[in-house]
């Protein structure tokens, strides 16, 4: 992923795959629903702690790979 929009689309897809509402994932992750809406819309944010809580609640983890590596 290279930008907030791609991350937001991925998180939205995963949430829907798990059949969770924004309200439900908000409660699981202790992250406000407004924040989830903004992330899913691709809004850039510096609140990385909240992003990690959201990833954890969706059963995901973040891996960093050098560009060009697969």
PDB file of N, CA, C and O in Angstrom, chain B, residues numbered from 101:
ATOM      1  N   UNK B 101       0.845  -1.175   0.000  1.00  0.00           N
ATOM      2  CA  UNK B 101       0.000   0.000   0.000  1.00  0.00           C
ATOM      3  C   UNK B 101       0.885   1.231   0.000  1.00  0.00           C
ATOM      4  O   UNK B 101       1.925   1.278   0.657  1.00  0.00           O
ATOM      5  N   UNK B 102       0.450   2.213  -0.745  1.00  0.00           N
ATOM      6  CA  UNK B 102       1.289   3.390  -0.917  1.00  0.00           C
ATOM      7  C   UNK B 102       0.650   4.693  -0.474  1.00  0.00           C
ATOM      8  O   UNK B 102       1.292   5.741  -0.541  1.00  0.00           O
ATOM      9  N   UNK B 103      -0.593   4.658  -0.024  1.00  0.00           N
ATOM     10  CA  UNK B 103      -1.241   5.908   0.371  1.00  0.00           C
ATOM     11  C   UNK B 103      -2.431   5.616   1.282  1.00  0.00           C
ATOM     12  O   UNK B 103      -2.875   4.473   1.386  1.00  0.00           O
ATOM     13  N   UNK B 104      -2.943   6.655   1.939  1.00  0.00           N
ATOM     14  CA  UNK B 104      -4.068   6.469   2.865  1.00  0.00           C
ATOM     15  C   UNK B 104      -5.322   5.905   2.201  1.00  0.00           C
ATOM     16  O   UNK B 104      -6.082   5.170   2.832  1.00  0.00           O
ATOM     17  N   UNK B 105      -5.540   6.244   0.939  1.00  0.00           N
ATOM     18  CA  UNK B 105      -6.727   5.751   0.242  1.00  0.00           C
ATOM     19  C   UNK B 105      -6.695   4.230   0.099  1.00  0.00           C
ATOM     20  O   UNK B 105      -7.705   3.559   0.313  1.00  0.00           O
ATOM     21  N   UNK B 106      -5.529   3.691  -0.264  1.00  0.00           N
ATOM     22  CA  UNK B 106      -5.397   2.239  -0.409  1.00  0.00           C
ATOM     23  C   UNK B 106      -5.599   1.538   0.932  1.00  0.00           C
ATOM     24  O   UNK B 106      -6.267   0.506   1.000  1.00  0.00           O
ATOM     25  N   UNK B 107      -5.025   2.094   1.995  1.00  0.00           N
ATOM     26  CA  UNK B 107      -5.205   1.521   3.326  1.00  0.00           C
ATOM     27  C   UNK B 107      -6.674   1.560   3.725  1.00  0.00           C
ATOM     28  O   UNK B 107      -7.205   0.576   4.239  1.00  0.00           O
ATOM     29  N   UNK B 108      -7.324   2.680   3.494  1.00  0.00           N
ATOM     30  CA  UNK B 108      -8.737   2.820   3.834  1.00  0.00           C
ATOM     31  C   UNK B 108      -9.609   1.824   3.105  1.00  0.00           C
ATOM     32  O   UNK B 108     -10.501   1.223   3.704  1.00  0.00           O
ATOM     33  N   UNK B 109      -9.363   1.640   1.814  1.00  0.00           N
ATOM     34  CA  UNK B 109     -10.146   0.687   1.033  1.00  0.00           C
ATOM     35  C   UNK B 109      -9.929  -0.741   1.526  1.00  0.00           C
ATOM     36  O   UNK B 109     -10.863  -1.541   1.574  1.00  0.00           O
ATOM     37  N   UNK B 110      -8.694  -1.047   1.887  1.00  0.00           N
ATOM     38  CA  UNK B 110      -8.401  -2.387   2.390  1.00  0.00           C
ATOM     39  C   UNK B 110      -9.116  -2.637   3.712  1.00  0.00           C
ATOM     40  O   UNK B 110      -9.716  -3.694   3.906  1.00  0.00           O
ATOM     41  N   UNK B 111      -9.053  -1.665   4.625  1.00  0.00           N
ATOM     42  CA  UNK B 111      -9.706  -1.826   5.922  1.00  0.00           C
ATOM     43  C   UNK B 111     -11.220  -1.932   5.772  1.00  0.00           C
ATOM     44  O   UNK B 111     -11.859  -2.725   6.464  1.00  0.00           O
ATOM     45  N   UNK B 112     -11.793  -1.142   4.877  1.00  0.00           N
ATOM     46  CA  UNK B 112     -13.229  -1.209   4.610  1.00  0.00           C
ATOM     47  C   UNK B 112     -13.611  -2.601   4.094  1.00  0.00           C
ATOM     48  O   UNK B 112     -14.583  -3.197   4.558  1.00  0.00           O
ATOM     49  N   UNK B 113     -12.848  -3.103   3.143  1.00  0.00           N
ATOM     50  CA  UNK B 113     -13.114  -4.428   2.572  1.00  0.00           C
ATOM     51  C   UNK B 113     -13.027  -5.507   3.652  1.00  0.00           C
ATOM     52  O   UNK B 113     -13.874  -6.398   3.706  1.00  0.00           O
ATOM     53  N   UNK B 114     -12.021  -5.431   4.500  1.00  0.00           N
ATOM     54  CA  UNK B 114     -11.844  -6.435   5.550  1.00  0.00           C
ATOM     55  C   UNK B 114     -12.969  -6.360   6.583  1.00  0.00           C
ATOM     56  O   UNK B 114     -13.464  -7.391   7.037  1.00  0.00           O
ATOM     57  N   UNK B 115     -13.370  -5.154   6.952  1.00  0.00           N
ATOM     58  CA  UNK B 115     -14.471  -4.992   7.913  1.00  0.00           C
ATOM     59  C   UNK B 115     -15.747  -5.609   7.357  1.00  0.00           C
ATOM     60  O   UNK B 115     -16.458  -6.320   8.067  1.00  0.00           O
ATOM     61  N   UNK B 116     -16.033  -5.340   6.105  1.00  0.00           N
ATOM     62  CA  UNK B 116     -17.242  -5.892   5.486  1.00  0.00           C
ATOM     63  C   UNK B 116     -17.148  -7.413   5.351  1.00  0.00           C
ATOM     64  O   UNK B 116     -18.146  -8.115   5.518  1.00  0.00           O
ATOM     65  N   UNK B 117     -15.960  -7.917   5.052  1.00  0.00           N
ATOM     66  CA  UNK B 117     -15.755  -9.365   4.971  1.00  0.00           C
ATOM     67  C   UNK B 117     -16.085 -10.029   6.312  1.00  0.00           C
ATOM     68  O   UNK B 117     -16.641 -11.127   6.350  1.00  0.00           O
ATOM     69  N   UNK B 118     -15.736  -9.351   7.407  1.00  0.00           N
ATOM     70  CA  UNK B 118     -16.011  -9.867   8.750  1.00  0.00           C
ATOM     71  C   UNK B 118     -17.444  -9.587   9.194  1.00  0.00           C
ATOM     72  O   UNK B 118     -17.852  -9.967  10.292  1.00  0.00           O
ATOM     73  N   UNK B 119     -18.203  -8.916   8.321  1.00  0.00           N
ATOM     74  CA  UNK B 119     -19.602  -8.569   8.602  1.00  0.00           C
ATOM     75  C   UNK B 119     -19.740  -7.733   9.876  1.00  0.00           C
ATOM     76  O   UNK B 119     -20.625  -7.967  10.699  1.00  0.00           O
ATOM     77  N   UNK B 120     -18.848  -6.758  10.018  1.00  0.00           N
ATOM     78  CA  UNK B 120     -18.868  -5.850  11.161  1.00  0.00           C
ATOM     79  C   UNK B 120     -19.305  -4.466  10.714  1.00  0.00           C
ATOM     80  O   UNK B 120     -18.946  -4.009   9.629  1.00  0.00           O
ATOM     81  N   UNK B 121     -20.080  -3.807  11.555  1.00  0.00           N
ATOM     82  CA  UNK B 121     -20.444  -2.422  11.287  1.00  0.00           C
ATOM     83  C   UNK B 121     -19.325  -1.519  11.798  1.00  0.00           C
ATOM     84  O   UNK B 121     -18.458  -1.950  12.558  1.00  0.00           O
ATOM     85  N   UNK B 122     -19.360  -0.267  11.368  1.00  0.00           N
ATOM     86  CA  UNK B 122     -18.390   0.692  11.889  1.00  0.00           C
ATOM     87  C   UNK B 122     -18.555   0.841  13.394  1.00  0.00           C
ATOM     88  O   UNK B 122     -17.568   0.990  14.115  1.00  0.00           O
ATOM     89  N   UNK B 123     -19.779   0.803  13.867  1.00  0.00           N
ATOM     90  CA  UNK B 123     -20.038   0.921  15.310  1.00  0.00           C
ATOM     91  C   UNK B 123     -19.429  -0.259  16.065  1.00  0.00           C
ATOM     92  O   UNK B 123     -18.805  -0.074  17.110  1.00  0.00           O
ATOM     93  N   UNK B 124     -19.609  -1.466  15.541  1.00  0.00           N
ATOM     94  CA  UNK B 124     -19.070  -2.653  16.211  1.00  0.00           C
ATOM     95  C   UNK B 124     -17.549  -2.614  16.271  1.00  0.00           C
ATOM     96  O   UNK B 124     -16.963  -2.853  17.328  1.00  0.00           O
ATOM     97  N   UNK B 125     -16.907  -2.317  15.150  1.00  0.00           N
ATOM     98  CA  UNK B 125     -15.445  -2.295  15.158  1.00  0.00           C
ATOM     99  C   UNK B 125     -14.934  -1.149  16.018  1.00  0.00           C
ATOM    100  O   UNK B 125     -13.859  -1.245  16.611  1.00  0.00           O
ATOM    101  N   UNK B 126     -15.689  -0.080  16.089  1.00  0.00           N
ATOM    102  CA  UNK B 126     -15.345   1.034  16.965  1.00  0.00           C
ATOM    103  C   UNK B 126     -15.310   0.576  18.418  1.00  0.00           C
ATOM    104  O   UNK B 126     -14.395   0.923  19.165  1.00  0.00           O
ATOM    105  N   UNK B 127     -16.307  -0.203  18.812  1.00  0.00           N
ATOM    106  CA  UNK B 127     -16.367  -0.703  20.187  1.00  0.00           C
ATOM    107  C   UNK B 127     -15.262  -1.715  20.464  1.00  0.00           C
ATOM    108  O   UNK B 127     -14.672  -1.690  21.544  1.00  0.00           O
ATOM    109  N   UNK B 128     -14.966  -2.609  19.514  1.00  0.00           N
ATOM    110  CA  UNK B 128     -13.915  -3.616  19.693  1.00  0.00           C
ATOM    111  C   UNK B 128     -12.539  -2.975  19.814  1.00  0.00           C
ATOM    112  O   UNK B 128     -11.710  -3.408  20.614  1.00  0.00           O
ATOM    113  N   UNK B 129     -12.307  -1.950  19.019  1.00  0.00           N
ATOM    114  CA  UNK B 129     -10.968  -1.370  18.922  1.00  0.00           C
ATOM    115  C   UNK B 129     -10.763  -0.173  19.833  1.00  0.00           C
ATOM    116  O   UNK B 129      -9.643   0.326  19.947  1.00  0.00           O
ATOM    117  N   UNK B 130     -11.821   0.301  20.485  1.00  0.00           N
ATOM    118  CA  UNK B 130     -11.753   1.493  21.330  1.00  0.00           C
ATOM    119  C   UNK B 130     -11.270   2.700  20.523  1.00  0.00           C
ATOM    120  O   UNK B 130     -10.526   3.546  21.019  1.00  0.00           O
ATOM    121  N   UNK B 131     -11.710   2.751  19.276  1.00  0.00           N
ATOM    122  CA  UNK B 131     -11.419   3.852  18.360  1.00  0.00           C
ATOM    123  C   UNK B 131     -12.763   4.430  17.942  1.00  0.00           C
ATOM    124  O   UNK B 131     -13.688   3.679  17.632  1.00  0.00           O
ATOM    125  N   UNK B 132     -12.881   5.733  17.929  1.00  0.00           N
ATOM    126  CA  UNK B 132     -14.150   6.364  17.598  1.00  0.00           C
ATOM    127  C   UNK B 132     -14.637   6.048  16.191  1.00  0.00           C
ATOM    128  O   UNK B 132     -13.843   5.863  15.269  1.00  0.00           O
ATOM    129  N   UNK B 133     -15.961   5.990  16.042  1.00  0.00           N
ATOM    130  CA  UNK B 133     -16.562   5.695  14.737  1.00  0.00           C
ATOM    131  C   UNK B 133     -16.174   6.757  13.705  1.00  0.00           C
ATOM    132  O   UNK B 133     -15.946   6.435  12.539  1.00  0.00           O
ATOM    133  N   UNK B 134     -16.102   8.003  14.126  1.00  0.00           N
ATOM    134  CA  UNK B 134     -15.715   9.083  13.206  1.00  0.00           C
ATOM    135  C   UNK B 134     -14.326   8.814  12.618  1.00  0.00           C
ATOM    136  O   UNK B 134     -14.097   9.025  11.426  1.00  0.00           O
ATOM    137  N   UNK B 135     -13.410   8.350  13.459  1.00  0.00           N
ATOM    138  CA  UNK B 135     -12.062   8.035  12.993  1.00  0.00           C
ATOM    139  C   UNK B 135     -12.105   6.912  11.956  1.00  0.00           C
ATOM    140  O   UNK B 135     -11.415   6.979  10.939  1.00  0.00           O
ATOM    141  N   UNK B 136     -12.909   5.887  12.211  1.00  0.00           N
ATOM    142  CA  UNK B 136     -13.027   4.768  11.272  1.00  0.00           C
ATOM    143  C   UNK B 136     -13.583   5.254   9.939  1.00  0.00           C
ATOM    144  O   UNK B 136     -13.095   4.859   8.879  1.00  0.00           O
ATOM    145  N   UNK B 137     -14.593   6.103   9.988  1.00  0.00           N
ATOM    146  CA  UNK B 137     -15.160   6.671   8.758  1.00  0.00           C
ATOM    147  C   UNK B 137     -14.081   7.409   7.977  1.00  0.00           C
ATOM    148  O   UNK B 137     -13.963   7.241   6.764  1.00  0.00           O
ATOM    149  N   UNK B 138     -13.294   8.228   8.674  1.00  0.00           N
ATOM    150  CA  UNK B 138     -12.247   9.010   8.006  1.00  0.00           C
ATOM    151  C   UNK B 138     -11.175   8.111   7.400  1.00  0.00           C
ATOM    152  O   UNK B 138     -10.730   8.348   6.276  1.00  0.00           O
ATOM    153  N   UNK B 139     -10.759   7.088   8.131  1.00  0.00           N
ATOM    154  CA  UNK B 139      -9.740   6.168   7.617  1.00  0.00           C
ATOM    155  C   UNK B 139     -10.263   5.436   6.384  1.00  0.00           C
ATOM    156  O   UNK B 139      -9.559   5.321   5.381  1.00  0.00           O
ATOM    157  N   UNK B 140     -11.502   4.940   6.461  1.00  0.00           N
ATOM    158  CA  UNK B 140     -12.059   4.207   5.323  1.00  0.00           C
ATOM    159  C   UNK B 140     -12.220   5.099   4.097  1.00  0.00           C
ATOM    160  O   UNK B 140     -12.226   4.604   2.969  1.00  0.00           O
ATOM    161  N   UNK B 141     -12.350   6.401   4.304  1.00  0.00           N
ATOM    162  CA  UNK B 141     -12.443   7.342   3.179  1.00  0.00           C
ATOM    163  C   UNK B 141     -11.067   7.767   2.677  1.00  0.00           C
ATOM    164  O   UNK B 141     -10.964   8.496   1.690  1.00  0.00           O
ATOM    165  N   UNK B 142     -10.004   7.313   3.352  1.00  0.00           N
ATOM    166  CA  UNK B 142      -8.654   7.612   2.900  1.00  0.00           C
ATOM    167  C   UNK B 142      -8.064   8.891   3.437  1.00  0.00           C
ATOM    168  O   UNK B 142      -7.076   9.388   2.897  1.00  0.00           O
ATOM    169  N   UNK B 143      -8.650   9.439   4.494  1.00  0.00           N
ATOM    170  CA  UNK B 143      -8.116  10.678   5.062  1.00  0.00           C
ATOM    171  C   UNK B 143      -6.754  10.405   5.698  1.00  0.00           C
ATOM    172  O   UNK B 143      -6.591   9.462   6.473  1.00  0.00           O
ATOM    173  N   UNK B 144      -5.799  11.233   5.360  1.00  0.00           N
ATOM    174  CA  UNK B 144      -4.468  11.120   5.953  1.00  0.00           C
ATOM    175  C   UNK B 144      -4.549  11.540   7.412  1.00  0.00           C
ATOM    176  O   UNK B 144      -5.225  12.512   7.750  1.00  0.00           O
ATOM    177  N   UNK B 145      -3.860  10.809   8.270  1.00  0.00           N
ATOM    178  CA  UNK B 145      -3.885  11.108   9.696  1.00  0.00           C
ATOM    179  C   UNK B 145      -2.547  10.740  10.318  1.00  0.00           C
ATOM    180  O   UNK B 145      -1.830   9.880   9.807  1.00  0.00           O
ATOM    181  N   UNK B 146      -2.221  11.388  11.408  1.00  0.00           N
ATOM    182  CA  UNK B 146      -0.985  11.082  12.117  1.00  0.00           C
ATOM    183  C   UNK B 146      -1.264  10.216  13.345  1.00  0.00           C
ATOM    184  O   UNK B 146      -0.362   9.983  14.150  1.00  0.00           O
ATOM    185  N   UNK B 147      -2.481   9.744  13.495  1.00  0.00           N
ATOM    186  CA  UNK B 147      -2.861   8.980  14.677  1.00  0.00           C
ATOM    187  C   UNK B 147      -2.578   7.493  14.468  1.00  0.00           C
ATOM    188  O   UNK B 147      -3.496   6.677  14.386  1.00  0.00           O
ATOM    189  N   UNK B 148      -1.302   7.161  14.384  1.00  0.00           N
ATOM    190  CA  UNK B 148      -0.913   5.787  14.087  1.00  0.00           C
ATOM    191  C   UNK B 148      -1.337   4.808  15.170  1.00  0.00           C
ATOM    192  O   UNK B 148      -1.651   3.657  14.867  1.00  0.00           O
ATOM    193  N   UNK B 149      -1.352   5.238  16.415  1.00  0.00           N
ATOM    194  CA  UNK B 149      -1.778   4.355  17.498  1.00  0.00           C
ATOM    195  C   UNK B 149      -3.177   3.828  17.270  1.00  0.00           C
ATOM    196  O   UNK B 149      -3.452   2.652  17.508  1.00  0.00           O
ATOM    197  N   UNK B 150      -4.061   4.695  16.812  1.00  0.00           N
ATOM    198  CA  UNK B 150      -5.433   4.273  16.541  1.00  0.00           C
ATOM    199  C   UNK B 150      -5.488   3.316  15.356  1.00  0.00           C
ATOM    200  O   UNK B 150      -6.280   2.374  15.350  1.00  0.00           O
ATOM    201  N   UNK B 151      -4.657   3.556  14.366  1.00  0.00           N
ATOM    202  CA  UNK B 151      -4.627   2.655  13.213  1.00  0.00           C
ATOM    203  C   UNK B 151      -4.202   1.261  13.656  1.00  0.00           C
ATOM    204  O   UNK B 151      -4.778   0.269  13.209  1.00  0.00           O
ATOM    205  N   UNK B 152      -3.200   1.175  14.531  1.00  0.00           N
ATOM    206  CA  UNK B 152      -2.758  -0.129  15.008  1.00  0.00           C
ATOM    207  C   UNK B 152      -3.836  -0.825  15.839  1.00  0.00           C
ATOM    208  O   UNK B 152      -3.979  -2.045  15.761  1.00  0.00           O
ATOM    209  N   UNK B 153      -4.591  -0.071  16.627  1.00  0.00           N
ATOM    210  CA  UNK B 153      -5.702  -0.663  17.379  1.00  0.00           C
ATOM    211  C   UNK B 153      -6.762  -1.209  16.426  1.00  0.00           C
ATOM    212  O   UNK B 153      -7.310  -2.288  16.651  1.00  0.00           O
ATOM    213  N   UNK B 154      -7.045  -0.463  15.368  1.00  0.00           N
ATOM    214  CA  UNK B 154      -8.023  -0.901  14.376  1.00  0.00           C
ATOM    215  C   UNK B 154      -7.543  -2.160  13.657  1.00  0.00           C
ATOM    216  O   UNK B 154      -8.313  -3.105  13.480  1.00  0.00           O
ATOM    217  N   UNK B 155      -6.282  -2.180  13.244  1.00  0.00           N
ATOM    218  CA  UNK B 155      -5.719  -3.367  12.597  1.00  0.00           C
ATOM    219  C   UNK B 155      -5.830  -4.584  13.510  1.00  0.00           C
ATOM    220  O   UNK B 155      -6.234  -5.661  13.071  1.00  0.00           O
ATOM    221  N   UNK B 156      -5.473  -4.409  14.774  1.00  0.00           N
ATOM    222  CA  UNK B 156      -5.539  -5.498  15.747  1.00  0.00           C
ATOM    223  C   UNK B 156      -6.961  -6.036  15.862  1.00  0.00           C
ATOM    224  O   UNK B 156      -7.165  -7.249  15.892  1.00  0.00           O
ATOM    225  N   UNK B 157      -7.933  -5.152  15.926  1.00  0.00           N
ATOM    226  CA  UNK B 157      -9.330  -5.566  16.068  1.00  0.00           C
ATOM    227  C   UNK B 157      -9.842  -6.314  14.847  1.00  0.00           C
ATOM    228  O   UNK B 157     -10.764  -7.123  14.954  1.00  0.00           O
ATOM    229  N   UNK B 158      -9.252  -6.049  13.689  1.00  0.00           N
ATOM    230  CA  UNK B 158      -9.634  -6.743  12.459  1.00  0.00           C
ATOM    231  C   UNK B 158      -8.809  -8.012  12.236  1.00  0.00           C
ATOM    232  O   UNK B 158      -8.972  -8.695  11.224  1.00  0.00           O
ATOM    233  N   UNK B 159      -7.920  -8.322  13.189  1.00  0.00           N
ATOM    234  CA  UNK B 159      -7.082  -9.510  13.050  1.00  0.00           C
ATOM    235  C   UNK B 159      -5.966  -9.329  12.043  1.00  0.00           C
ATOM    236  O   UNK B 159      -5.508 -10.297  11.436  1.00  0.00           O
ATOM    237  N   UNK B 160      -5.519  -8.078  11.861  1.00  0.00           N
ATOM    238  CA  UNK B 160      -4.491  -7.767  10.873  1.00  0.00           C
ATOM    239  C   UNK B 160      -3.242  -7.235  11.557  1.00  0.00           C
ATOM    240  O   UNK B 160      -3.298  -6.755  12.689  1.00  0.00           O
ATOM    241  N   UNK B 161      -2.119  -7.324  10.863  1.00  0.00           N
ATOM    242  CA  UNK B 161      -0.897  -6.692  11.325  1.00  0.00           C
ATOM    243  C   UNK B 161      -0.221  -6.029  10.140  1.00  0.00           C
ATOM    244  O   UNK B 161      -0.448  -6.412   8.992  1.00  0.00           O
ATOM    245  N   UNK B 162       0.600  -5.047  10.414  1.00  0.00           N
ATOM    246  CA  UNK B 162       1.254  -4.266   9.377  1.00  0.00           C
ATOM    247  C   UNK B 162       2.672  -4.784   9.160  1.00  0.00           C
ATOM    248  O   UNK B 162       3.420  -4.988  10.115  1.00  0.00           O
ATOM    249  N   UNK B 163       3.029  -4.993   7.912  1.00  0.00           N
ATOM    250  CA  UNK B 163       4.394  -5.384   7.547  1.00  0.00           C
ATOM    251  C   UNK B 163       4.956  -4.309   6.636  1.00  0.00           C
ATOM    252  O   UNK B 163       4.269  -3.814   5.743  1.00  0.00           O
ATOM    253  N   UNK B 164       6.205  -3.953   6.869  1.00  0.00           N
ATOM    254  CA  UNK B 164       6.869  -2.961   6.032  1.00  0.00           C
ATOM    255  C   UNK B 164       7.888  -3.686   5.158  1.00  0.00           C
ATOM    256  O   UNK B 164       8.706  -4.468   5.643  1.00  0.00           O
ATOM    257  N   UNK B 165       7.816  -3.408   3.868  1.00  0.00           N
ATOM    258  CA  UNK B 165       8.694  -4.046   2.890  1.00  0.00           C
ATOM    259  C   UNK B 165       9.290  -2.949   2.023  1.00  0.00           C
ATOM    260  O   UNK B 165       8.597  -1.997   1.662  1.00  0.00           O
ATOM    261  N   UNK B 166      10.570  -3.073   1.685  1.00  0.00           N
ATOM    262  CA  UNK B 166      11.184  -2.106   0.786  1.00  0.00           C
ATOM    263  C   UNK B 166      10.450  -2.113  -0.541  1.00  0.00           C
ATOM    264  O   UNK B 166      10.047  -3.170  -1.026  1.00  0.00           O
ATOM    265  N   UNK B 167      10.277  -0.956  -1.123  1.00  0.00           N
ATOM    266  CA  UNK B 167       9.627  -0.865  -2.433  1.00  0.00           C
ATOM    267  C   UNK B 167      10.385  -1.723  -3.431  1.00  0.00           C
ATOM    268  O   UNK B 167      11.616  -1.746  -3.451  1.00  0.00           O
ATOM    269  N   UNK B 168       9.632  -2.422  -4.250  1.00  0.00           N
ATOM    270  CA  UNK B 168      10.231  -3.295  -5.247  1.00  0.00           C
ATOM    271  C   UNK B 168      10.374  -4.726  -4.765  1.00  0.00           C
ATOM    272  O   UNK B 168      10.518  -5.638  -5.579  1.00  0.00           O
ATOM    273  N   UNK B 169      10.337  -4.945  -3.436  1.00  0.00           N
ATOM    274  CA  UNK B 169      10.377  -6.298  -2.882  1.00  0.00           C
ATOM    275  C   UNK B 169       8.956  -6.822  -2.791  1.00  0.00           C
ATOM    276  O   UNK B 169       8.018  -6.057  -2.567  1.00  0.00           O
ATOM    277  N   UNK B 170       8.799  -8.113  -2.962  1.00  0.00           N
ATOM    278  CA  UNK B 170       7.454  -8.701  -2.854  1.00  0.00           C
ATOM    279  C   UNK B 170       7.363  -9.595  -1.661  1.00  0.00           C
ATOM    280  O   UNK B 170       6.309 -10.178  -1.406  1.00  0.00           O
TER     281      UNK B 170
END
